[in-house]
Amino acid sequence: MIEVRFHGRGGQGAKIASRILGRSGFLSGLYAQDFALFGAERRGAPLASFTRLGREPIDQRGYVETPGLAVVMDDSLLKEAPEQVFHGVFAHTPLFVNADPDQLAARTKELPPASYIFIDLSAIARELIGSAFVSAAAAAVAARSIPAIELQALSEAVKIEIAEFGLPADIIEKNQAAARRAYAQAPIVPVSPNSTAMEILETAWQAVPYLGSAQFAGPTIRHRGSAALRETGNWRTERPVIDLAKCKRCFLCYLYCPEAAMTLDSENFPHVDYDHCKGCLICFEECPTDAISRRLEA
Amino acid sequence: MTRTMLTGNAAAAWGARLAEVDYVPAFPITPQTEILETLAGWSQLGEIPARVMMMDSEHSMLAAAVGAAATGVRVFTATSSQGFLYGFEMLYAIAGLRLPLVLVNVSRALAHPITLEPDHNDVLSARDTGFLQFHAETSQEVLDSILMAYRFAEHEKILLPAIVNLDGFYLSFTREAVEVPAPEETRNFLPAFRPAYPLLSNREPVAMGAAVLDPSLYSYFKHQMHNAAENVLTIYPKIAGEFAETFGRRYGIIEEFRLDDADYVIVMTNSFASMGKAEIKRLRQKGKKIGLARLRLIRPFPHEELQRVLRGRKGVAVVDQNISVGKGGILFSEIASALYPLADRPPVLLSFIGGLGGRRFRPGEFDGMLAKMENPTESAAETVRPHLLFTGEECRQVGRFFTIAREEEPSRET
């Protein structure tokens, strides 16, 4: 069995990538399973999705703990969600990163060990699809290293999955082209099967002792203001930008902001806390003087 | 202390009054309404300081209970049957937040078919929620159980909400003599609530009910709840002992009626156990060595007490006033699991479903249960299935109802 893990942000298509790869295996006569893991996340939040392929019925479910191959569809996750990206990744684990190959040496110097392959999936998507939608390309680089998957099956899988997503025929064809390009560009890497064979540990059952303290009885957080420690600014796909020259200081943006990410200065002008603004753009919608504009994140 | 005539519902109201509860979110439902009416009346007259708040549903009522209990005040509420189920989601919230309030459930069978009379499918549906469960037979026991329930619920090694259950009609509307303790006397046993948990307050904000998306952390909190519930069993003798010293009434986890030399035991709960005891007395007069065990504490489940009471008997019959459709009696299954590890477990363990929708026992049914214990003739496959108590006369009566309900019959309206 081969286990593949995709890392992306909500809205980037990690789930579709895992489905394209799963469908590719299915169409190639393999046993296949795909699964996306997200709960309370929204667009922009880090998430992971998984594909399992094998010649025998698949007897695993849930999170892929030690992937045979992983694809990081958003390179900012290397720094921002390392506990997810590098979970169960070893020096020999192929880790495809959607980034400029020229930056490989400079950017991996201080990262945990992995067998890094930088490949600019976004450039492929921009050129062939005209958007940053990298699902097809991400699935293709993984498929390239799985001999049982034929290019034809991959292409058909892209068609089915993108169609299921409700996109029109021309977009489907563009995604197929992106998949073929990524398939052609990707190197073939050794994918270790059975990499999930979990380390056999001696079962260490431990009864949870009764702590006896009322302080820890329920899920109560006493540390005040701890939400500020969690930076959610990287969830944004777009950011609000305030033109203070047009601002009438009506406070509506300040009042409507659901994340308390709008602050007022000593003269009552609003400022965005970009470390925590999630980019919902309610302020943009509410501003009566159009002093707030929206700008795509780089 | 005064001695007077009280219904089960009035006894419940007195329990809340003597517990000097601060907040009572309320919603009416038969056969419970009298409890909240009584408390609302006292509140209006200024006889009790409690704030009684009529809500728009049982779900809101229990949500308000969560908020109030989170601020550290003593909360009491009551409901029944459909209302209990309507607020059901909040039961897990209250227990999971470890808020020690007391809820009285007045048992009433669940629709459909709709009825008003009691059985225990309503209260036993909450057996997995984390609420402690005390089931009462008499009006006195209702009052006393509420006072004891607060002691257990608020104990810092427990911190779980508690249900006190009483049967609709057979107890809720039935008056009998009750000793009502004096407030000073009650305060000796149940002092004012001083919560040890972090409170919801403006001055010291806390985030309660934080999301736990980590499976281990979720398991941890559930294990803590389970351990906390089991602490009731070790703390029980102390609190029951203090209760007996203060009020002169001693309650066991299980009431043991004529069990000393009994070879055969009937297990029952709640107010129908009174009728069971009458049958035991009658059978004793015929020389039968039979007794009755009445489960008072159902959560936590008293495995060891049951083992002590039932081990070495020749036969045990569990009378469930509930039905898990497609399985049988709920308490039968739980009791079987408690007895299984015993080398000297009773060789005969039978399940009877009786009292559904308030159905009373018919003459001879207890003789029949005893006869089946004395001469077990059924196969293993038959023995694990419940015996559904019903009689030929009832069959004929149901037949008459169907005759009336059939559409081809001419209308009886004129």
XYZ file of C-alpha atoms in Angstrom:
712
model
C 0.000 0.000 0.000
C 1.135 3.505 -0.838
C 0.042 6.432 1.286
C 0.157 9.997 -0.012
C -0.483 13.149 1.972
C -1.413 16.541 0.540
C -1.013 19.755 2.512
C -2.791 22.910 1.497
C -4.951 25.702 2.744
C -8.727 25.597 2.763
C -9.825 26.613 -0.729
C -6.619 25.598 -2.507
C -7.892 22.198 -3.575
C -5.946 19.743 -1.428
C -9.084 17.652 -1.073
C -9.611 17.580 -4.837
C -5.948 16.646 -5.357
C -6.367 13.630 -3.069
C -9.573 12.722 -4.908
C -7.948 12.976 -8.336
C -5.161 10.684 -7.163
C -7.642 8.317 -5.544
C -9.798 8.221 -8.675
C -6.656 7.677 -10.804
C -5.802 4.606 -8.764
C -9.413 3.414 -8.902
C -9.475 3.761 -12.710
C -6.151 1.905 -12.874
C -7.618 -1.092 -11.082
C -6.053 -0.459 -7.715
C -7.773 -0.522 -4.361
C -8.140 3.153 -3.522
C -9.195 5.351 -0.640
C -9.150 9.117 -0.274
C -10.040 11.268 2.683
C -9.836 14.918 3.623
C -9.440 16.073 7.186
C -10.968 19.328 8.204
C -13.331 20.287 10.920
C -13.727 23.844 12.083
C -11.306 25.229 9.498
C -12.316 27.802 6.928
C -10.767 29.035 3.731
C -7.092 29.705 4.189
C -6.600 27.473 7.217
C -4.020 24.668 6.938
C -5.528 21.289 6.175
C -4.400 17.868 5.012
C -5.910 15.249 2.752
C -4.860 11.734 1.965
C -4.853 9.022 -0.703
C -4.182 5.358 -0.122
C -3.585 3.000 -3.052
C -2.781 -0.688 -3.055
C -3.069 -4.009 -4.794
C -4.745 -5.513 -1.726
C -7.852 -4.247 0.076
C -6.912 -1.225 2.184
C -7.068 -1.915 5.880
C -6.233 1.540 7.147
C -8.361 4.600 7.738
C -7.936 8.160 8.895
C -4.857 10.334 9.110
C -1.802 9.178 7.172
C 0.818 9.214 9.892
C 3.899 8.361 7.849
C 3.388 9.202 4.185
C 5.301 7.411 1.453
C 5.123 10.693 -0.431
C 3.818 14.141 0.474
C 2.844 17.192 -1.566
C 2.892 20.652 -0.001
C 0.648 22.774 -2.180
C 1.387 26.017 -0.310
C 5.031 26.601 0.601
C 4.165 28.939 3.485
C 3.023 25.826 5.376
C 6.651 24.676 5.711
C 7.152 27.417 8.259
C 3.627 27.930 9.508
C 2.382 24.384 10.000
C 5.573 22.307 10.394
C 3.918 20.053 12.972
C 1.511 18.961 10.238
C 3.814 18.938 7.213
C 6.690 17.082 8.862
C 4.612 14.658 10.928
C 6.023 11.211 10.136
C 8.319 12.582 7.396
C 11.841 11.172 7.326
C 15.036 12.039 5.413
C 14.066 9.546 2.693
C 10.425 10.717 2.356
C 9.802 12.486 -0.961
C 8.350 15.910 -0.130
C 7.118 17.822 -3.153
C 6.831 21.558 -2.494
C 4.987 23.987 -4.729
C 7.826 26.539 -5.009
C 10.496 27.864 -7.326
C 13.133 25.111 -7.773
C 15.921 27.688 -7.690
C 15.108 28.405 -4.045
C 15.530 24.797 -2.955
C 18.953 25.005 -1.334
C 18.345 28.314 0.388
C 14.944 27.451 1.764
C 15.493 23.930 3.022
C 18.687 24.646 4.911
C 16.989 25.037 8.255
C 14.010 22.779 7.686
C 13.695 19.249 9.068
C 15.241 16.504 6.943
C 13.184 15.246 3.985
C 13.826 14.383 0.361
C 12.743 17.793 -0.973
C 11.604 18.331 -4.552
C 10.651 21.929 -5.398
C 8.365 22.226 -8.405
C 6.467 25.359 -9.374
C 2.910 24.034 -9.625
C 1.480 27.540 -9.358
C 3.372 28.592 -12.496
C 1.881 25.622 -14.369
C -1.597 26.504 -13.104
C -1.239 30.177 -13.963
C -0.015 29.383 -17.459
C -2.423 26.610 -18.399
C -5.518 27.284 -16.258
C -5.162 30.984 -15.659
C -5.631 30.621 -11.896
C -3.771 29.404 -8.821
C -5.777 26.159 -8.738
C -3.082 23.479 -8.338
C -5.125 20.346 -7.510
C -4.586 18.639 -10.853
C -0.867 19.424 -10.917
C -0.408 18.314 -7.313
C -2.145 15.000 -7.992
C -0.044 14.554 -11.149
C 3.346 14.871 -9.431
C 2.297 12.155 -6.979
C 0.850 9.967 -9.742
C 4.138 10.180 -11.676
C 5.888 8.089 -9.048
C 3.192 5.421 -8.846
C 3.879 3.081 -11.812
C 0.440 1.480 -11.720
C -1.196 4.791 -12.651
C -1.254 5.511 -16.392
C -1.336 9.078 -17.653
C -4.654 8.278 -19.343
C -6.213 7.291 -16.019
C -4.907 10.460 -14.405
C -6.379 12.590 -17.160
C -9.740 10.836 -16.905
C -9.699 11.257 -13.131
C -9.055 14.999 -13.483
C -12.016 15.205 -15.830
C -14.381 13.363 -13.489
C -13.330 15.136 -10.327
C -13.286 18.648 -11.764
C -16.652 18.007 -13.430
C -18.028 16.788 -10.099
C -16.878 20.090 -8.662
C -19.217 21.760 -11.137
C -16.720 23.501 -13.401
C -17.313 23.956 -17.144
C -15.733 21.906 -19.935
C -13.033 24.423 -20.885
C -11.772 24.589 -17.291
C -11.767 20.791 -17.149
C -9.606 20.627 -20.278
C -7.234 23.244 -18.884
C -6.875 21.214 -15.692
C -6.147 18.110 -17.757
C -3.432 20.064 -19.569
C -1.976 21.206 -16.237
C -1.978 17.611 -15.005
C -0.155 16.416 -18.138
C 2.437 19.214 -17.818
C 3.093 18.491 -14.139
C 3.241 14.753 -14.886
C 5.868 15.405 -17.550
C 7.910 17.744 -15.366
C 7.842 15.722 -12.150
C 10.776 13.435 -11.385
C 10.082 9.806 -10.545
C 10.974 9.254 -6.921
C 11.049 6.093 -4.840
C 7.848 5.866 -2.830
C 8.252 3.598 0.116
C 5.271 1.273 0.396
C 4.152 0.079 3.807
C 5.753 3.131 5.256
C 2.888 3.302 7.660
C 3.824 0.073 9.330
C 3.576 1.683 12.708
C 6.405 1.229 15.076
C 5.490 -1.663 17.317
C 5.432 -0.207 20.760
C 4.744 -2.070 23.916
C 1.174 -1.247 24.833
C 1.421 1.238 27.622
C -2.059 1.435 29.009
C -2.397 3.966 31.688
C -5.614 4.595 33.483
C -6.288 8.309 33.664
C -6.049 9.043 37.346
C -8.780 11.126 38.870
C -7.031 14.441 39.233
C -9.161 15.437 42.163
C -9.008 19.084 41.309
C -12.107 20.988 40.417
C -9.911 23.386 38.485
C -9.440 20.870 35.692
C -12.862 19.259 35.698
C -14.170 20.695 32.461
C -12.717 22.132 29.249
C -12.268 25.615 30.687
C -9.503 27.987 29.610
C -8.513 30.382 32.356
C -5.613 32.039 30.523
C -7.175 35.290 29.476
C -6.649 36.656 25.989
C -4.885 33.524 24.769
C -6.627 33.809 21.397
C -4.170 36.622 20.570
C -1.370 34.049 20.639
C -2.888 32.249 17.667
C -2.055 34.226 14.574
C -4.787 33.752 12.025
C -3.639 36.408 9.556
C -2.260 33.734 7.232
C -5.796 32.443 6.658
C -6.487 35.433 4.388
C -6.750 35.153 0.667
C -7.602 38.847 0.456
C -6.821 41.714 2.812
C -8.745 44.882 3.638
C -6.728 48.066 3.132
C -7.908 51.313 4.719
C -7.436 54.657 2.995
C -7.447 56.945 6.014
C -7.901 59.995 3.796
C -11.422 58.788 2.995
C -12.217 57.601 6.541
C -14.926 59.535 8.406
C -14.209 57.733 11.699
C -17.721 56.301 11.913
C -16.370 53.139 13.682
C -18.570 50.802 11.631
C -15.584 48.673 10.597
C -14.491 48.543 14.226
C -17.959 47.523 15.380
C -18.618 44.925 12.691
C -15.228 43.174 12.760
C -16.066 39.680 14.133
C -12.462 39.010 15.147
C -11.700 42.231 17.064
C -8.926 42.707 14.528
C -9.715 46.383 14.031
C -8.133 48.825 16.461
C -8.671 52.548 16.907
C -5.730 54.918 17.375
C -5.693 57.962 19.654
C -7.480 59.981 16.998
C -10.061 57.238 16.494
C -8.792 56.190 13.071
C -9.152 52.430 12.457
C -6.204 50.133 11.750
C -6.236 46.472 10.755
C -4.400 43.956 12.930
C -3.053 41.870 10.058
C -1.713 39.210 12.424
C -5.279 38.257 13.263
C -7.504 39.588 10.458
C -8.877 36.490 8.662
C -9.874 38.444 5.585
C -13.646 38.084 5.864
C -13.963 41.604 4.351
C -17.053 42.497 6.364
C -15.359 45.869 6.995
C -15.040 46.328 3.247
C -18.755 45.615 2.831
C -19.827 47.901 5.657
C -17.624 50.967 5.078
C -20.053 53.744 4.017
C -17.366 55.926 2.427
C -15.550 53.205 0.462
C -12.419 53.945 2.425
C -11.649 50.206 2.573
C -10.482 48.338 -0.488
C -9.663 44.644 -0.967
C -6.324 43.384 -2.181
C -5.257 39.839 -3.067
C -2.629 38.352 -0.799
C 0.637 37.669 -2.587
C -39.093 19.465 61.527
C -42.757 19.211 60.617
C -44.711 16.218 59.432
C -47.307 16.767 56.775
C -48.998 15.297 53.692
C -47.151 15.992 50.455
C -47.388 14.766 46.888
C -44.174 13.616 45.243
C -44.153 16.871 43.327
C -44.643 18.979 46.454
C -41.885 17.001 48.149
C -39.629 17.836 45.203
C -40.457 21.532 45.560
C -39.706 21.302 49.269
C -36.397 19.640 48.488
C -35.445 22.575 46.268
C -36.690 25.056 48.875
C -34.695 23.473 51.671
C -31.632 23.285 49.431
C -32.024 27.070 49.238
C -31.560 27.069 45.499
C -30.785 30.382 43.810
C -32.132 29.903 40.313
C -34.923 27.786 38.836
C -35.346 27.879 35.047
C -38.773 26.420 34.331
C -41.097 25.048 31.696
C -44.360 23.223 32.350
C -45.205 19.655 31.385
C -47.580 17.091 32.851
C -46.980 15.488 35.335
C -44.200 17.784 36.543
C -45.762 21.275 36.393
C -46.813 21.295 40.038
C -43.168 21.380 41.141
C -42.381 24.573 39.280
C -45.780 26.099 40.090
C -45.108 25.557 43.753
C -41.665 27.121 43.562
C -42.968 30.022 41.456
C -45.683 30.670 44.027
C -43.215 30.705 46.918
C -40.898 32.950 44.931
C -43.693 35.398 44.178
C -44.717 35.551 47.827
C -41.127 36.158 48.829
C -41.004 32.946 50.853
C -37.919 31.786 48.977
C -35.141 33.975 47.534
C -34.858 31.841 44.395
C -35.401 33.449 41.009
C -37.890 31.324 39.040
C -37.675 32.049 35.317
C -40.201 30.727 32.806
C -38.399 29.845 29.581
C -39.730 29.159 26.091
C -38.855 25.447 26.016
C -36.989 22.748 27.884
C -33.986 23.274 25.635
C -33.851 26.944 26.645
C -34.570 25.984 30.220
C -31.557 23.703 30.392
C -29.401 26.193 28.471
C -30.297 28.804 31.093
C -29.410 26.248 33.733
C -25.953 25.897 32.163
C -25.366 29.646 32.217
C -26.576 30.060 35.768
C -24.654 27.083 37.135
C -21.524 28.347 35.389
C -21.702 31.497 37.524
C -21.614 29.358 40.643
C -25.171 29.652 41.933
C -27.213 26.645 43.073
C -29.564 25.655 40.257
C -32.652 23.459 40.355
C -34.983 22.493 37.559
C -37.537 19.845 36.709
C -39.063 18.285 33.645
C -40.571 15.083 32.293
C -40.784 12.806 29.278
C -41.080 14.701 25.977
C -39.731 17.860 27.582
C -36.768 15.969 28.971
C -36.013 14.681 25.490
C -36.506 18.093 23.929
C -33.768 19.474 26.157
C -31.649 16.355 25.824
C -28.740 17.931 23.965
C -28.139 20.233 26.910
C -27.794 17.308 29.327
C -24.444 16.473 27.753
C -23.466 20.152 27.905
C -24.275 20.419 31.613
C -22.444 17.208 32.476
C -19.487 17.891 30.180
C -19.006 21.323 31.700
C -19.134 19.599 35.100
C -21.885 21.835 36.451
C -23.422 20.366 39.601
C -27.115 21.183 39.390
C -30.067 18.966 40.308
C -32.833 18.122 37.857
C -35.975 16.327 38.927
C -37.487 14.117 36.260
C -41.051 13.011 36.744
C -41.152 9.857 34.679
C -43.744 9.621 31.954
C -43.747 7.161 29.066
C -42.620 8.518 25.709
C -44.826 9.164 22.682
C -45.873 7.606 20.341
C -48.378 6.309 21.260
C -48.813 9.269 23.547
C -49.721 8.745 27.159
C -49.288 10.479 30.496
C -48.561 7.557 32.766
C -45.093 6.538 33.855
C -42.315 4.327 32.716
C -38.583 4.890 32.719
C -37.585 5.169 29.093
C -37.376 8.935 29.519
C -34.945 9.013 32.433
C -32.923 5.994 31.363
C -32.283 7.584 27.976
C -29.991 9.904 29.955
C -27.989 7.057 31.435
C -24.924 7.832 29.299
C -24.929 11.612 29.729
C -22.861 11.989 32.893
C -25.813 12.861 35.150
C -25.907 10.965 38.414
C -29.265 9.230 38.850
C -31.177 8.710 42.077
C -34.551 6.956 41.757
C -37.101 7.470 44.529
C -39.966 5.296 45.773
C -41.720 7.651 48.193
C -42.420 11.359 48.612
C -40.068 11.383 51.592
C -37.358 9.863 49.490
C -37.870 12.490 46.782
C -37.233 15.298 49.253
C -34.324 13.503 50.897
C -32.743 12.481 47.588
C -32.690 16.080 46.370
C -30.740 17.173 49.452
C -28.337 14.252 49.081
C -28.049 14.767 45.328
C -26.719 18.304 45.865
C -24.102 16.981 48.277
C -22.859 14.452 45.720
C -23.141 16.748 42.713
C -21.268 19.611 44.380
C -18.605 17.422 45.967
C -15.282 18.577 44.567
C -14.318 15.007 43.701
C -17.536 14.541 41.710
C -18.790 17.814 40.181
C -21.473 16.217 38.045
C -25.143 17.106 37.727
C -27.743 14.801 39.244
C -31.209 13.606 38.319
C -33.704 12.690 40.994
C -36.410 10.567 39.422
C -39.957 9.964 40.580
C -42.861 8.272 38.847
C -45.588 10.426 37.355
C -49.055 9.958 38.930
C -48.076 7.035 41.189
C -45.821 9.404 43.113
C -46.007 12.865 41.545
C -49.710 13.314 42.403
C -49.834 10.926 45.337
C -49.873 12.462 48.791
C -48.316 10.701 51.706
C -46.796 11.704 55.018
C -43.445 13.439 54.746
C -41.119 14.776 57.401
C -40.054 18.215 56.264
C -36.785 19.163 57.949
C -36.271 22.614 59.435
C -34.078 24.963 57.374
C -31.396 25.236 60.107
C -31.242 21.481 60.394
C -30.940 21.160 56.616
C -28.128 23.716 56.476
C -26.086 21.489 58.790
C -26.247 18.766 56.178
C -26.243 20.930 53.063
C -24.426 24.232 53.579
C -24.449 27.017 51.006
C -22.752 26.148 47.713
C -19.136 27.306 47.480
C -17.981 26.246 44.028
C -14.336 25.316 43.638
C -14.417 25.528 39.865
C -13.584 28.650 37.841
C -16.710 30.725 37.492
C -18.154 32.625 34.634
C -17.821 36.250 35.701
C -17.159 39.658 34.240
C -14.210 40.318 36.494
C -12.372 37.085 35.861
C -13.256 35.956 32.361
C -12.740 32.324 31.441
C -13.560 30.432 28.261
C -15.849 27.549 29.186
C -16.588 24.663 26.890
C -13.490 25.136 24.750
C -13.396 23.019 21.591
C -11.336 19.884 22.061
C -10.319 18.727 18.603
C -7.656 16.395 19.936
C -8.981 12.844 20.401
C -6.717 12.178 23.380
C -7.853 15.333 25.127
C -11.491 14.435 24.466
C -10.901 10.945 25.867
C -9.203 12.467 28.886
C -12.201 14.616 29.776
C -14.602 11.691 29.309
C -12.426 9.437 31.470
C -12.384 12.143 34.132
C -16.183 12.266 34.091
C -16.367 8.501 34.450
C -13.891 8.500 37.325
C -15.737 11.373 38.977
C -19.045 9.490 38.710
C -17.471 6.389 40.257
C -16.258 8.525 43.155
C -19.902 8.648 44.253
C -19.630 4.997 45.265
C -16.732 5.582 47.651
C -18.119 8.844 49.022
C -21.635 7.403 49.418
C -21.252 5.899 52.918
C -19.991 9.203 54.357
C -22.753 11.365 52.920
C -25.497 8.819 53.615
C -24.100 8.498 57.133
C -24.199 12.250 57.697
C -27.737 12.297 56.350
C -28.788 9.580 58.794
C -27.145 11.418 61.702
C -28.865 14.672 60.788
C -32.319 13.442 59.858
C -32.565 9.916 61.237
C -33.231 8.280 57.877
C -30.651 5.975 56.365
C -30.621 5.187 52.641
C -28.532 2.461 51.040
C -27.416 2.461 47.448
C -29.748 -0.501 47.135
C -32.752 -0.990 49.385
C -32.734 -4.578 50.603
C -36.277 -5.800 51.377
C -36.661 -9.239 53.019
C -33.373 -10.339 51.501
C -31.675 -11.899 54.536
C -32.461 -15.521 53.786
C -33.931 -15.048 50.324
C -33.067 -17.617 47.674
C -34.900 -15.609 45.038
C -34.734 -11.888 44.407
C -36.885 -9.525 42.392
C -35.053 -6.354 41.302
C -37.137 -3.198 40.865
C -36.872 0.591 40.979
C -39.040 3.597 41.828
C -42.614 3.708 43.140
C -43.792 0.405 41.661
C -41.421 -1.261 44.125
C -44.064 -0.521 46.805
C -46.434 -2.857 44.978
C -43.578 -5.322 44.518
C -42.961 -5.361 48.260
C -46.631 -6.179 48.892
C -46.264 -9.185 46.588
C -43.086 -10.256 48.392
C -44.930 -10.147 51.724
C -47.728 -12.257 50.293
C -45.298 -14.819 48.880
C -43.394 -14.878 52.181
C -46.664 -15.797 53.920
C -46.820 -18.783 51.604
C -43.356 -19.761 52.861
C -41.441 -18.642 49.787
C -37.892 -17.446 50.395
C -38.085 -14.375 48.225
C -37.059 -10.749 48.653
C -36.789 -7.530 46.703
C -33.778 -5.366 45.849
C -34.633 -1.804 44.882
C -31.979 0.090 42.966
C -31.843 3.670 44.220
C -28.613 4.686 42.529
C -28.491 3.938 38.800
C -25.627 6.253 37.815
C -22.967 5.535 38.729
C -24.029 1.909 38.391
C -23.406 0.115 41.703
C -21.693 -3.005 40.336
C -20.115 -4.075 43.608
C -23.209 -3.438 45.705
C -25.217 -5.574 43.283
C -22.623 -8.311 43.473
C -22.805 -8.229 47.267
C -26.612 -8.292 47.319
C -27.210 -10.873 44.571
C -24.283 -13.307 44.772
C -25.131 -16.812 45.906
C -28.884 -16.445 45.265
C -30.665 -19.235 43.392
C -32.510 -16.922 41.059
C -32.891 -13.255 40.194
C -35.705 -11.655 38.187
C -35.167 -8.111 36.947
C -38.367 -6.159 36.395
C -37.638 -3.375 33.932
C -40.215 -0.612 33.657
C -38.690 0.319 30.318
C -37.979 -1.340 26.998
C -34.983 -0.970 24.749
C -36.830 -1.942 21.592
C -35.030 -4.818 19.906
C -32.996 -5.628 23.023
C -35.173 -5.790 26.119
C -34.804 -4.469 29.639
C -32.111 -1.862 30.152
C -31.381 -2.687 33.770
C -31.382 -6.440 33.072
C -28.431 -5.991 30.714
C -26.564 -3.841 33.195
C -27.195 -6.217 36.084
C -26.119 -9.207 33.985
C -22.800 -7.480 33.275
C -22.287 -6.841 36.985
C -22.928 -10.492 37.898
C -21.011 -12.183 35.098
C -17.552 -12.175 36.770
C -18.883 -13.876 39.933
C -18.154 -17.568 40.383
C -21.271 -17.765 42.579
C -23.492 -15.716 40.350
C -27.163 -16.674 40.420
C -27.654 -19.592 38.015
C -30.988 -18.143 36.914
C -31.241 -14.517 35.779
C -34.504 -13.579 34.099
C -35.793 -10.440 32.457
C -39.355 -9.154 32.779
C -40.745 -6.018 31.176
C -43.575 -4.599 33.227
C -45.137 -1.295 34.061
C -44.822 0.223 30.593
C -47.015 3.297 30.267
C -48.038 2.816 33.900
C -49.339 -0.722 33.457
C -49.916 -2.262 36.870
C -48.963 -5.789 37.818
C -51.740 -8.361 37.544
C -52.497 -10.931 40.237
C -50.314 -13.955 39.863
C -47.535 -12.268 37.884
C -45.109 -12.370 40.796
C -46.034 -16.018 41.432
C -45.256 -16.616 37.782
C -41.874 -14.915 38.015
C -41.002 -16.978 41.085
C -42.147 -20.204 39.402
C -39.893 -19.470 36.405
C -36.946 -18.885 38.756
C -37.659 -22.082 40.702
C -38.117 -24.264 37.639
C -36.188 -22.779 34.765
C -37.283 -24.664 31.671
C -36.202 -22.250 28.982
C -33.283 -22.567 26.636
C -30.358 -20.165 26.811
C -31.690 -18.399 23.749
C -35.075 -17.918 25.401
C -33.599 -16.867 28.737
C -31.718 -13.853 27.393
C -34.906 -12.465 25.877
C -37.315 -10.422 27.969
C -40.638 -11.764 29.167
C -43.188 -9.140 28.205
C -45.829 -9.124 30.924
C -49.296 -9.177 29.387
C -52.463 -11.121 30.099
C -55.281 -12.755 28.170
C -57.733 -10.218 29.573
C -55.526 -7.399 28.225
C -55.425 -9.103 24.828
C -59.231 -9.177 24.744
C -59.343 -5.523 25.801
C -56.943 -4.506 23.027
C -59.128 -6.440 20.617
C -62.126 -4.371 21.675
C -60.153 -1.138 21.050
C -59.267 -2.312 17.570
C -62.892 -3.073 16.848
C -63.714 0.528 17.645
C -60.740 1.913 15.716
C -61.419 -0.040 12.500
C -62.490 2.275 9.712
C -65.153 0.003 8.244
C -67.141 0.192 11.453
C -70.016 2.662 11.324
C -69.250 5.944 13.002
C -70.326 6.164 16.616
C -70.687 9.901 16.412
C -74.260 11.099 16.253
